[in-house]
Coordinates of C-alpha atoms and ligand atoms in Angstrom, one line a residue:
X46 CA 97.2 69.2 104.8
X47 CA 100.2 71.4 103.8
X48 CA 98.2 75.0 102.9
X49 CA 99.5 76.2 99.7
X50 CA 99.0 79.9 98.3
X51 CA 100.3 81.9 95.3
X52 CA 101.0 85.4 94.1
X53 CA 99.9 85.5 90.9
X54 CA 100.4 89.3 89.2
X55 CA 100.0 90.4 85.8
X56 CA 103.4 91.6 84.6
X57 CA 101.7 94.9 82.8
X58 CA 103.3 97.5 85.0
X59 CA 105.1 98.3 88.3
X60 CA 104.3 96.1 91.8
X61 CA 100.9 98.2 92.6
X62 CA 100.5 99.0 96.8
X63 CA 97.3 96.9 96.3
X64 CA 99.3 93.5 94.4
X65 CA 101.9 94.1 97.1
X66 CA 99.2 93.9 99.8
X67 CA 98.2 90.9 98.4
X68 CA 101.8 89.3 98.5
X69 CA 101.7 90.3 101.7
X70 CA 98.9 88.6 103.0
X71 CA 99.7 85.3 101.4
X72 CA 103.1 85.2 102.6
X73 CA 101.9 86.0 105.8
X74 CA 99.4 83.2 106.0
X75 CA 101.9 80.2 103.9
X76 CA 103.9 80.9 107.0
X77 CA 101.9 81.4 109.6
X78 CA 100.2 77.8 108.8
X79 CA 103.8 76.2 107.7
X80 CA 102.8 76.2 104.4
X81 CA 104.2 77.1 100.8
X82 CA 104.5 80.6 99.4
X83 CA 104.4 80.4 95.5
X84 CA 104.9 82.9 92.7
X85 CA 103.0 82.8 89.2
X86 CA 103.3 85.8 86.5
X87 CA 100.1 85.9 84.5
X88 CA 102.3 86.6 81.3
X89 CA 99.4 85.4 79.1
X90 CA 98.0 89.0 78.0
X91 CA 100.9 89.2 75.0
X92 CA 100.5 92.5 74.3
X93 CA 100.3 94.2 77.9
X94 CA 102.8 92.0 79.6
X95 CA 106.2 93.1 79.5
X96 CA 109.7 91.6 80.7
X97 CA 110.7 95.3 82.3
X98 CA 107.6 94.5 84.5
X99 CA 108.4 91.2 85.7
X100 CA 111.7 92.1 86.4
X101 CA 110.1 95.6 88.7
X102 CA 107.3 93.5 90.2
X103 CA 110.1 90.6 91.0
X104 CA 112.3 93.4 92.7
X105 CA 109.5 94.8 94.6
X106 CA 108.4 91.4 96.0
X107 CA 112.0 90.8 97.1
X108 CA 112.8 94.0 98.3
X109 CA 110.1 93.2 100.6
X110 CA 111.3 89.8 101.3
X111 CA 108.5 87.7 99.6
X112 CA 111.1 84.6 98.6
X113 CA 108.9 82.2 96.8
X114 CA 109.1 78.6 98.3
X115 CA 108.9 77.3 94.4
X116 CA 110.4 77.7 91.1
X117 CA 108.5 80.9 89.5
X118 CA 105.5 79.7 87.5
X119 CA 105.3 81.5 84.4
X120 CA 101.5 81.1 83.3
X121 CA 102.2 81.5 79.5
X122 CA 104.3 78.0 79.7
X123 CA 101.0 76.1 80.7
X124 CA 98.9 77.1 77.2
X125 CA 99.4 73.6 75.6
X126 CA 97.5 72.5 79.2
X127 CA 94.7 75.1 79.2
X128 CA 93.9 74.2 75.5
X129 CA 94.2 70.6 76.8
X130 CA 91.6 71.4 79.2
X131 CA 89.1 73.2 77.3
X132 CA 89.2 70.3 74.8
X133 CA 88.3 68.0 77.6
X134 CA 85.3 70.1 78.5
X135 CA 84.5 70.5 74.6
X136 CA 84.7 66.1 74.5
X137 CA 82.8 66.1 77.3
X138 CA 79.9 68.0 76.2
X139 CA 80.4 70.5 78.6
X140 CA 81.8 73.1 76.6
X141 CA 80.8 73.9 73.3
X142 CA 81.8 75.5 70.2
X143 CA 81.1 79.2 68.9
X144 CA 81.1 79.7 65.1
X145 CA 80.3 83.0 65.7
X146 CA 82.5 85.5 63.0
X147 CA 84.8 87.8 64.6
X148 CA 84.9 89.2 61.3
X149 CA 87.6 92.0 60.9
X150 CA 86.3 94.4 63.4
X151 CA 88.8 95.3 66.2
X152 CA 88.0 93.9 70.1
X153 CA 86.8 97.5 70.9
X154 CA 84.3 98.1 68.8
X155 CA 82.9 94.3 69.8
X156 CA 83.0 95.3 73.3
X157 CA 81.4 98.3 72.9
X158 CA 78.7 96.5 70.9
X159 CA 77.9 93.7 73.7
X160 CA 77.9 96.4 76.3
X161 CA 75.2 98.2 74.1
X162 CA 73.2 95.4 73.3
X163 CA 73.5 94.4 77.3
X164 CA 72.1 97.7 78.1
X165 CA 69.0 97.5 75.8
X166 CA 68.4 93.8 77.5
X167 CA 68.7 95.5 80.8
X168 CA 68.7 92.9 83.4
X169 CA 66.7 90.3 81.2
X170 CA 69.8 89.8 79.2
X171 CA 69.8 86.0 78.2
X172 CA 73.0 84.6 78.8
X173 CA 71.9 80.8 76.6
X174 CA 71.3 83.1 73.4
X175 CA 74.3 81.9 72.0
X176 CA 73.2 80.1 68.4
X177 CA 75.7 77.8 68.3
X178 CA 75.4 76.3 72.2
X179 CA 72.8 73.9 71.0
X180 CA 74.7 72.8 67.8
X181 CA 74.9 68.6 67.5
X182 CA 78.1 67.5 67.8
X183 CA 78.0 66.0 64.4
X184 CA 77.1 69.7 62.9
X185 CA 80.0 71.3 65.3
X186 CA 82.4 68.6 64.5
X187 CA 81.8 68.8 61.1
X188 CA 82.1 72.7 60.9
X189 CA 85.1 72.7 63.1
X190 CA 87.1 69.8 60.3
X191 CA 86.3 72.1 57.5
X192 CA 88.4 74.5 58.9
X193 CA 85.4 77.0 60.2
X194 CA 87.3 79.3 62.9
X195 CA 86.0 79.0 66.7
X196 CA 86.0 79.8 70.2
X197 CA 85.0 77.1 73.1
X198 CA 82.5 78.2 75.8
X199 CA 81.9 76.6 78.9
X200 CA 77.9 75.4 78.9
X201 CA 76.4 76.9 81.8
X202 CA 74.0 75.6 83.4
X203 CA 69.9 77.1 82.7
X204 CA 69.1 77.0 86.5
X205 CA 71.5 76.8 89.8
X206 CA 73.6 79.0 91.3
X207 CA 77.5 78.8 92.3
X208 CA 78.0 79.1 96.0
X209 CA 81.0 79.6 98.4
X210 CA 82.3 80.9 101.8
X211 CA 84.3 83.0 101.8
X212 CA 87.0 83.1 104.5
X213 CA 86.3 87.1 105.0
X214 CA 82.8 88.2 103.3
X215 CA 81.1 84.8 104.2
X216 CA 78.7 83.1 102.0
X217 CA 79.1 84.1 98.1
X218 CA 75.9 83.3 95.9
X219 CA 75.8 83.7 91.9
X220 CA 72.6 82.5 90.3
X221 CA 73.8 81.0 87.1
X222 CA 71.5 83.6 85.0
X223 CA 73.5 86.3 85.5
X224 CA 76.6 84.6 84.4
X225 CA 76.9 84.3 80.7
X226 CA 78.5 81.3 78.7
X227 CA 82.2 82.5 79.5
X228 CA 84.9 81.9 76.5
X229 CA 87.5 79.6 77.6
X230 CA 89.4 79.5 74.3
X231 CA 89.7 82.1 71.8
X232 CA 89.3 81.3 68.3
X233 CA 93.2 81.7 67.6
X234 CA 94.0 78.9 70.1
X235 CA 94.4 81.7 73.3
X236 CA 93.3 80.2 76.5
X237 CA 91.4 82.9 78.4
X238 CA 91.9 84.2 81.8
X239 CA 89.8 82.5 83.7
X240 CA 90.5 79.2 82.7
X241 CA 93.9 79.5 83.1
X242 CA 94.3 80.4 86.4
X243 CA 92.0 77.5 87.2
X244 CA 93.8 74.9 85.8
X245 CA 97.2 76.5 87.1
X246 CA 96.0 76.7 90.8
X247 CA 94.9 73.0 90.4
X248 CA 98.1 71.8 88.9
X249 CA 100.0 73.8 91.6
X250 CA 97.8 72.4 94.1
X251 CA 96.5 75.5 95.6
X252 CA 94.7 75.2 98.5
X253 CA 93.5 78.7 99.5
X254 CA 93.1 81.3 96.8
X255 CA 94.0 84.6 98.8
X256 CA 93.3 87.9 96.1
X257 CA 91.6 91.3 95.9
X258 CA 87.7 91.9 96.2
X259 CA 88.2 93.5 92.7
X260 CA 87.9 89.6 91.8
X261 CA 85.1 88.3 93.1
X262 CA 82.8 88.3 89.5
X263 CA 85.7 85.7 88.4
X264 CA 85.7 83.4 91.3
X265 CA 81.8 82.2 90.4
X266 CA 83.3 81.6 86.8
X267 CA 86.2 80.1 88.4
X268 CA 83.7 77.9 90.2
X269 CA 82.1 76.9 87.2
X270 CA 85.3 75.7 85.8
X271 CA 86.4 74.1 88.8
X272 CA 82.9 72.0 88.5
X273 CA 83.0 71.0 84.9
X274 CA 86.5 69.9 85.2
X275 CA 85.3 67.8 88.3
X276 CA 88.1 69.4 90.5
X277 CA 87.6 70.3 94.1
X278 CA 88.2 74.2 94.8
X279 CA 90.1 75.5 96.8
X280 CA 89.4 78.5 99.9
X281 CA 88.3 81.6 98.9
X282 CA 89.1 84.5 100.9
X283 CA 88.8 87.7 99.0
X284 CA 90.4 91.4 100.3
X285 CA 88.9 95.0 100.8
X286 CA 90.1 97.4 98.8
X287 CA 92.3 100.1 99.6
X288 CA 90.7 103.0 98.8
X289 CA 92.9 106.8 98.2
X290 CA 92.2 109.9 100.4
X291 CA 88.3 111.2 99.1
X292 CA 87.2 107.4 99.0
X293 CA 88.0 106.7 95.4
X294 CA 89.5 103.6 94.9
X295 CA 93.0 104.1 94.4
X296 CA 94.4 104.1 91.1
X297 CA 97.1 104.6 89.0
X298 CA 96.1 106.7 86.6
X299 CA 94.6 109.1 89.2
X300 CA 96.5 108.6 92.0
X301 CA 99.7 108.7 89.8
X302 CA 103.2 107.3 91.7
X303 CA 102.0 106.6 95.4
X304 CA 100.5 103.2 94.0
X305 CA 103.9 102.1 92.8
X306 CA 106.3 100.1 95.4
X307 CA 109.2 101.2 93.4
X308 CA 108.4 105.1 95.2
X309 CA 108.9 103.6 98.8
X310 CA 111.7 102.1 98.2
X311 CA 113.0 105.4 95.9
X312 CA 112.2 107.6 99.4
X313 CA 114.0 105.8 102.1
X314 CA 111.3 103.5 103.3
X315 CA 112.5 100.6 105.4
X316 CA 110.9 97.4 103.9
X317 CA 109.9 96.0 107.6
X318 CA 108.0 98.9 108.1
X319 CA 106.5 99.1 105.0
X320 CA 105.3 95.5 105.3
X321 CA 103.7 96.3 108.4
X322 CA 102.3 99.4 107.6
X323 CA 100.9 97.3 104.4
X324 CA 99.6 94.5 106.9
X325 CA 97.4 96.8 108.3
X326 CA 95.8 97.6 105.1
X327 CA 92.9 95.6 105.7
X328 CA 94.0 93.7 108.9
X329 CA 93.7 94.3 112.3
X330 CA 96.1 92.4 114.7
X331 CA 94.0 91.6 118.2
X332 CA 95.8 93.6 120.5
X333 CA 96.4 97.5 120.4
X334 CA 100.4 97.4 119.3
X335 CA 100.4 98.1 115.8
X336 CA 104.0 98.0 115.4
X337 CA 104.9 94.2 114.4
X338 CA 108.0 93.0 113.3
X339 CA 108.4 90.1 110.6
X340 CA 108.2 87.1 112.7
X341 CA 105.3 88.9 115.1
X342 CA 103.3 89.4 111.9
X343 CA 103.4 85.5 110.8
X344 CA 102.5 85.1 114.6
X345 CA 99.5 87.0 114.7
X346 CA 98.0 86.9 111.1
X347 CA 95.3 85.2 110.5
X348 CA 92.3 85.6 107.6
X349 CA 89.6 86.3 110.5
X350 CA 92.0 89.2 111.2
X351 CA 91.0 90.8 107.5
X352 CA 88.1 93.3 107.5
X353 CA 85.5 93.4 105.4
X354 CA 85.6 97.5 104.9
X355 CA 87.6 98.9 102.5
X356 CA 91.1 100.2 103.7
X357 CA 92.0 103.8 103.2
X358 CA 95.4 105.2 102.1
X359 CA 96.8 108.4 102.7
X360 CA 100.4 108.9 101.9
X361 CA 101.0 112.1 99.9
X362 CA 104.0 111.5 98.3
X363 CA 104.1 115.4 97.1
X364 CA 103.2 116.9 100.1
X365 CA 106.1 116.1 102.7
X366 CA 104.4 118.6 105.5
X367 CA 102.1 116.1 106.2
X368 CA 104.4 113.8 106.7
X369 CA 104.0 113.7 110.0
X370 CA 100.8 112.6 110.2
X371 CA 101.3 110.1 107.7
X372 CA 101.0 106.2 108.9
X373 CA 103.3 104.5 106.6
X374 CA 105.9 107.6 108.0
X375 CA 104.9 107.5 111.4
X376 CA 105.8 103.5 111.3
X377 CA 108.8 104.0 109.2
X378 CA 110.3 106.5 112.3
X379 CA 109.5 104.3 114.5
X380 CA 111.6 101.2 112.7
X381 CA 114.3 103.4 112.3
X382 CA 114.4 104.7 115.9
X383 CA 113.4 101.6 117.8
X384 CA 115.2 98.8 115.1
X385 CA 118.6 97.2 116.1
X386 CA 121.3 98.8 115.2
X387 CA 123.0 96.3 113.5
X388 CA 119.5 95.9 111.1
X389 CA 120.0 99.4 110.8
X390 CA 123.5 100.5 109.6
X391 CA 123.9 98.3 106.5
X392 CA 120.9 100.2 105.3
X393 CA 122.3 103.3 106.5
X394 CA 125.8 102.1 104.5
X395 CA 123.6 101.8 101.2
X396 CA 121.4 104.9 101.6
X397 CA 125.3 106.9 102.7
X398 CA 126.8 104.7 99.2
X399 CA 124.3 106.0 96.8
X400 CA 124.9 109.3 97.8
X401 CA 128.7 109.0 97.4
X402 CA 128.7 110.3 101.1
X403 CA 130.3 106.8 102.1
X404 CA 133.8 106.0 103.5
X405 CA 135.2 103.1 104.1
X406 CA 136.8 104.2 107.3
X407 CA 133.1 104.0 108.6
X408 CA 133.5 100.0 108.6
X409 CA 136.8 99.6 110.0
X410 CA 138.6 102.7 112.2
X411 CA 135.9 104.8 112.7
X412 CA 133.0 102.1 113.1
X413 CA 132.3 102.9 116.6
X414 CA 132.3 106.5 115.9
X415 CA 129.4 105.6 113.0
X416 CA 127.4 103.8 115.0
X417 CA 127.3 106.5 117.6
X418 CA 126.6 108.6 114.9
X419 CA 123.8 106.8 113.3
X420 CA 122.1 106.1 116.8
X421 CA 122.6 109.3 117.6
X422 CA 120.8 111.3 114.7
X423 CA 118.4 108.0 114.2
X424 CA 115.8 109.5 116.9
X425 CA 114.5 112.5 114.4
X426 CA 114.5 110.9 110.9
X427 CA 111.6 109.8 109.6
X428 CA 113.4 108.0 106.5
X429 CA 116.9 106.2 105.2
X430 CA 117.2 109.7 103.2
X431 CA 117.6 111.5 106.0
X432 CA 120.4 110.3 107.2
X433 CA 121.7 111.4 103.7
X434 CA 119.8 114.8 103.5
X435 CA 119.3 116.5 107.5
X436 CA 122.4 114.4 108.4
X437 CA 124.9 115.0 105.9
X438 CA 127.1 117.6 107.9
X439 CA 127.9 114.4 109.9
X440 CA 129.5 112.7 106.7
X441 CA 130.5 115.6 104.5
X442 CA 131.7 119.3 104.5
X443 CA 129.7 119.9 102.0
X444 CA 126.3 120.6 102.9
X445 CA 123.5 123.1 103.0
X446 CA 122.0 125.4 105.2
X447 CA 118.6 125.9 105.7
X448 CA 117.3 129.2 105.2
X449 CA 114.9 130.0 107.7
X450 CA 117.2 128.0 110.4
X451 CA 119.8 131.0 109.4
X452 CA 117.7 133.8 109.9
X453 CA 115.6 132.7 113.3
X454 CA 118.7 131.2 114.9
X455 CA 121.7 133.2 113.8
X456 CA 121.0 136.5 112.3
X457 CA 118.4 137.6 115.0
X458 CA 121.0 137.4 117.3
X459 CA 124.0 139.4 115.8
X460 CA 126.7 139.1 119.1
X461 CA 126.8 135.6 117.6
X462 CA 128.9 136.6 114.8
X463 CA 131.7 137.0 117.7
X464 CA 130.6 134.7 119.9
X465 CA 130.6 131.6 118.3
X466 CA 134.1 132.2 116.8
X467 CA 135.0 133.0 120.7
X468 CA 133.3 129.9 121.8
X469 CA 135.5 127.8 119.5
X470 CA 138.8 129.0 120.7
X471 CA 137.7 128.0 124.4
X472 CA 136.0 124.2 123.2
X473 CA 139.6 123.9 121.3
X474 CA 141.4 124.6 124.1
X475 CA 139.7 121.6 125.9
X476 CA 141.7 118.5 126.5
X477 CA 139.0 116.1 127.3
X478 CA 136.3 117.0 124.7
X479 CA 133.9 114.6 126.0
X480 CA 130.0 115.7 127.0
X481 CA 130.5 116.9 130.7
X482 CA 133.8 119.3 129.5
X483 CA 132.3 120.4 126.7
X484 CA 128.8 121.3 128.7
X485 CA 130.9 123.1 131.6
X486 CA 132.3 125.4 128.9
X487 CA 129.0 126.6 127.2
X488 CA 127.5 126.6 130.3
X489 CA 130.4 129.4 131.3
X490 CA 130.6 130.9 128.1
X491 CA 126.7 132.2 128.8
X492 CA 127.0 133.1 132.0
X493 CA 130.0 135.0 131.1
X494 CA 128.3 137.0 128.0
X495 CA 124.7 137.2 130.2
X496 CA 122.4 134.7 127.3
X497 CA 120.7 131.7 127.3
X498 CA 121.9 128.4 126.5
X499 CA 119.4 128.0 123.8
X500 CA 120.9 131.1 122.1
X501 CA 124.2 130.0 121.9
X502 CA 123.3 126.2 121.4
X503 CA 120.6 127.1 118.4
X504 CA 123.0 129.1 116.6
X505 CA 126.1 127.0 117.0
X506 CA 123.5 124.1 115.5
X507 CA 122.9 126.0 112.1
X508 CA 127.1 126.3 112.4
X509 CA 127.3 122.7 112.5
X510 CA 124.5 121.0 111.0
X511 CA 122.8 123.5 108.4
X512 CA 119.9 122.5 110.5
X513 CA 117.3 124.1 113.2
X514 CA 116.7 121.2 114.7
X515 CA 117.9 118.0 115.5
X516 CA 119.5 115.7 118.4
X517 CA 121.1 117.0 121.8
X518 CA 123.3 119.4 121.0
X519 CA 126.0 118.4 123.1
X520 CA 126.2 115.1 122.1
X521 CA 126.5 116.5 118.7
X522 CA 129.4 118.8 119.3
X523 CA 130.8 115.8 121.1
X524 CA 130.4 113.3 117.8
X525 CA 131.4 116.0 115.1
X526 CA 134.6 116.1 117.5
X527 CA 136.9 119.0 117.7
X528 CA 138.5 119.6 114.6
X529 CA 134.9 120.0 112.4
X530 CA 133.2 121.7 115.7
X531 CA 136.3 124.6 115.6
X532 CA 136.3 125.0 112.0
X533 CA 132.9 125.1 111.9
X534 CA 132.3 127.6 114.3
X535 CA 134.7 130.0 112.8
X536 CA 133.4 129.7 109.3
X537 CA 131.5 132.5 108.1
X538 CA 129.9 130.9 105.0
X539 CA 126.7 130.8 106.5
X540 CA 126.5 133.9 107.8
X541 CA 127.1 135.4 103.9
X542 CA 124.0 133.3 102.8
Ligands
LIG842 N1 96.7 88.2 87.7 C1 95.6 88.7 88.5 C2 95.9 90.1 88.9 O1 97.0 90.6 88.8 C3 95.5 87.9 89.8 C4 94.7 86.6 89.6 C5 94.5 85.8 90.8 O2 95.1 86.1 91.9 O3 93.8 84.9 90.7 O4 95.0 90.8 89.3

């Protein structure tokens, strides 16, 4: 049997972490059992779902390289068959009729009613109390050709309970009391939810349904539907749910922009990192290595890998101090220090691009002084932006200097002023201004003035870079070359600040 998943959002905002997670872990598993990957947008909720969102959610999903295996299923082209279904079930006796009058009240104030009248029943609410369930057909038929507006209901059962295993919380049990009479058609003709995503994963042959905890409740309606239809169902295996810093489940509204995959993307995130930092959301690989590249995640996912306990989340978008103890950073460092550097530079070339900081020079005469560059500043950064942002005095003369890196490193130590102006007449006077020569002469250059190497080195970095920290200083005297290193050292713009 060819396994056969589907991501199947609701195109009513931006890809969520959680949805992407999702993705995730169905891709993972389509091709870590050589099956299909498929994509269907619930665009059935006509008033939420939005083109803008399709397109965002679409964007997301193939900025992190989710390539469905199928045309895009697009749920609101399937209506004629979800009303073709409920009229089977309606035929067959197993769905009936409800005459019941919407009247002109609006949804809320019907939903606030039911939820009232569910909380005086308390937990004896009756789910059979529907009038109408018990109608003859003669009565129902005949209401229904006078033109006597109604929904269909699936006909639950009075005693049994739905019942599945679940491929990560184990055996699932509803008893079919506490499930009530679930609409499958509205009385305008809408096919509800439920009922459509039934009869969409059974005409797209889905064989494991892979989705969010949050969904449980609808899989034992699902189940019911599956039944009455006479269809086999697929696997179940439902995910924990990533909860935000403080334990709340994370949410938009609350949690604001950290939920949406467009911010990741927006910050310089690396989308193999981010898709294993999201793997781990929930999934635990056997071994201790957490760092998993693309084709080592298909290799090692599987859905006895997914835990049962919710998943916590911690980035802090607003907060860039704790960066550093941030996962999803600590991972995306790693990627860009450890990642090939071929993977790495095109990225580089786009994050350089939109910043207008690129040169085409970079990709023909001075490619091998780029890639030197990139590998060598690559070992601090914890983002693509960085290479924009702390690296920019490699690609431009125009950039900043940090404050506090001018005051510890250069105006503490007022000789500088001289020295570093001094210090450039001797590094231009080199011929070979390679890493040994250029060493030598610092390394003279202190003895001759009686100061550390640090001194010197730490100033002529806030000189060079704008920055207090950052790779070997040598080597970066050596990259910037001798032109910018001179000039540099001589300018006094910084020490006007
Ligand atoms: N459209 C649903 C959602 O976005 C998912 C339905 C499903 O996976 O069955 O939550």
């Amino acid at each position: 049997m060819t396994t056969r998943v589907r991501f199947a959002p609701s195109p009513t905002g931006y890809l969520h972490i959680g949805s992407a997670r999702t993705a995730l872990f169905n891709y993972l598993f389509a091709r870590h059992t050589g099956g299909k990957f498929l994509i269907r947008v619930e665009d059935t909720d006509m008033e939420r779902s939005t083109e803008e969102s399709v397109q965002s959610i679409l964007e997301g999903l193939k900025w992190l390289g989710f390539a469905p295996d199928e045309e895009i299923v697009f749920q609101s082209n399937n209506a004629d068959k979800h009303r073709a279904a409920a009229l089977k079930l309606l035929a067959e006796g197993k769905a009936y009729r409800d005459f019941t009058p919407k009247e002109d009240r609006s949804d809320k104030d019907i939903k606030k009613e039911i939820a009232e009248k569910a909380r005086q029943q308390g937990d004896k609410k009756d789910m059979r109390d529907n009038p109408y369930r018990d109608l003859s057909k003669e009565e129902s038929d005949q209401r229904a050709e006078a033109g006597e507006p109604f929904a269909i209901r699936l006909k639950v059962a009075e005693e049994g309970k739905t019942s599945f295993e679940d491929a990560v919380y184990g055996l699932q049990e509803r008893d079919y009391s506490e499930i009530e009479d679930l609409v499958l058609l509205r009385s305008d003709g809408h096919p509800l939810y439920n009922l459509a995503v039934v009869c969409d994963d059974i005409e797209m042959q889905i064989t494991h349904v892979i989705r969010g905890q949050d969904h449980l409740t609808n899989t034992h309606k699902q189940i019911l539907i599956y039944e009455a239809l006479g269809e086999e169902k697929p696997e179940f295996a439902h995910l924990p749910l990533i909860l935000a810093p403080g334990g709340k489940k994370l949410s938009k509204r609350v949690h604001g922009e950290i939920v949406s995959m467009d911010l990741y993307q927006d910050k310089g995130f690396i989308a193999d990192a981010f898709r294993n930092f999201l793997a781990l959301l929930g999934w635990n690989p056997k071994d201790e290595n957490e760092i998993l590249n693309h084709d080592e995640l298909i290799e090692a996912f599987s859905l006895e890998g997914i835990n049962r306990s919710n998943a916590a989340f911690n980035f802090d978008a607003n907060n860039p101090k704790r960066w550093t103890d941030d996962k999803a950073l600590w991972m995306n460092a790693e990627y860009i220090r450890t990642m090939p550097l071929d993977e790495l530079i095109p990225l580089v070339r786009e994050e350089l691009r939109s910043e207008k900081l690129w040169r085409e020079e970079y990709d023909e005469d001075e490619k091998d002084w780029f890639r030197n560059t990139v590998d060598l500043i690559r070992e601090r950064f914890y983002t693509l932006k960085d290479f924009s942002n702390q690296g920019r005095a490699f690609f431009s003369e125009d950039f900043d200097y940090d404050e506090k890196a001018i005051n510890k490193n250069l105006k503490k130590h007022e000789d500088l002023r001289q020295w570093l102006p001094e210090l450039a007449e001797k590094l231009e006077a080199l011929e070979d201004f390679s890493h040994d020569e250029i060493f030598a002469v610092v390394k003279e250059f202190c003895n001759e003035k009686g100061t550390k190497v640090g001194v010197i080195l730490n100033g002529a970095r806030v000189l060079l870079t704008g920055q207090a920290v950052g790779p070997s200083m040598v080597s970066t005297i050596e990259q910037l070359g001798k032109e910018k290193t001179v000039m540099r050292l001589k300018s006094q713009i910084a020490w006007n600040e």
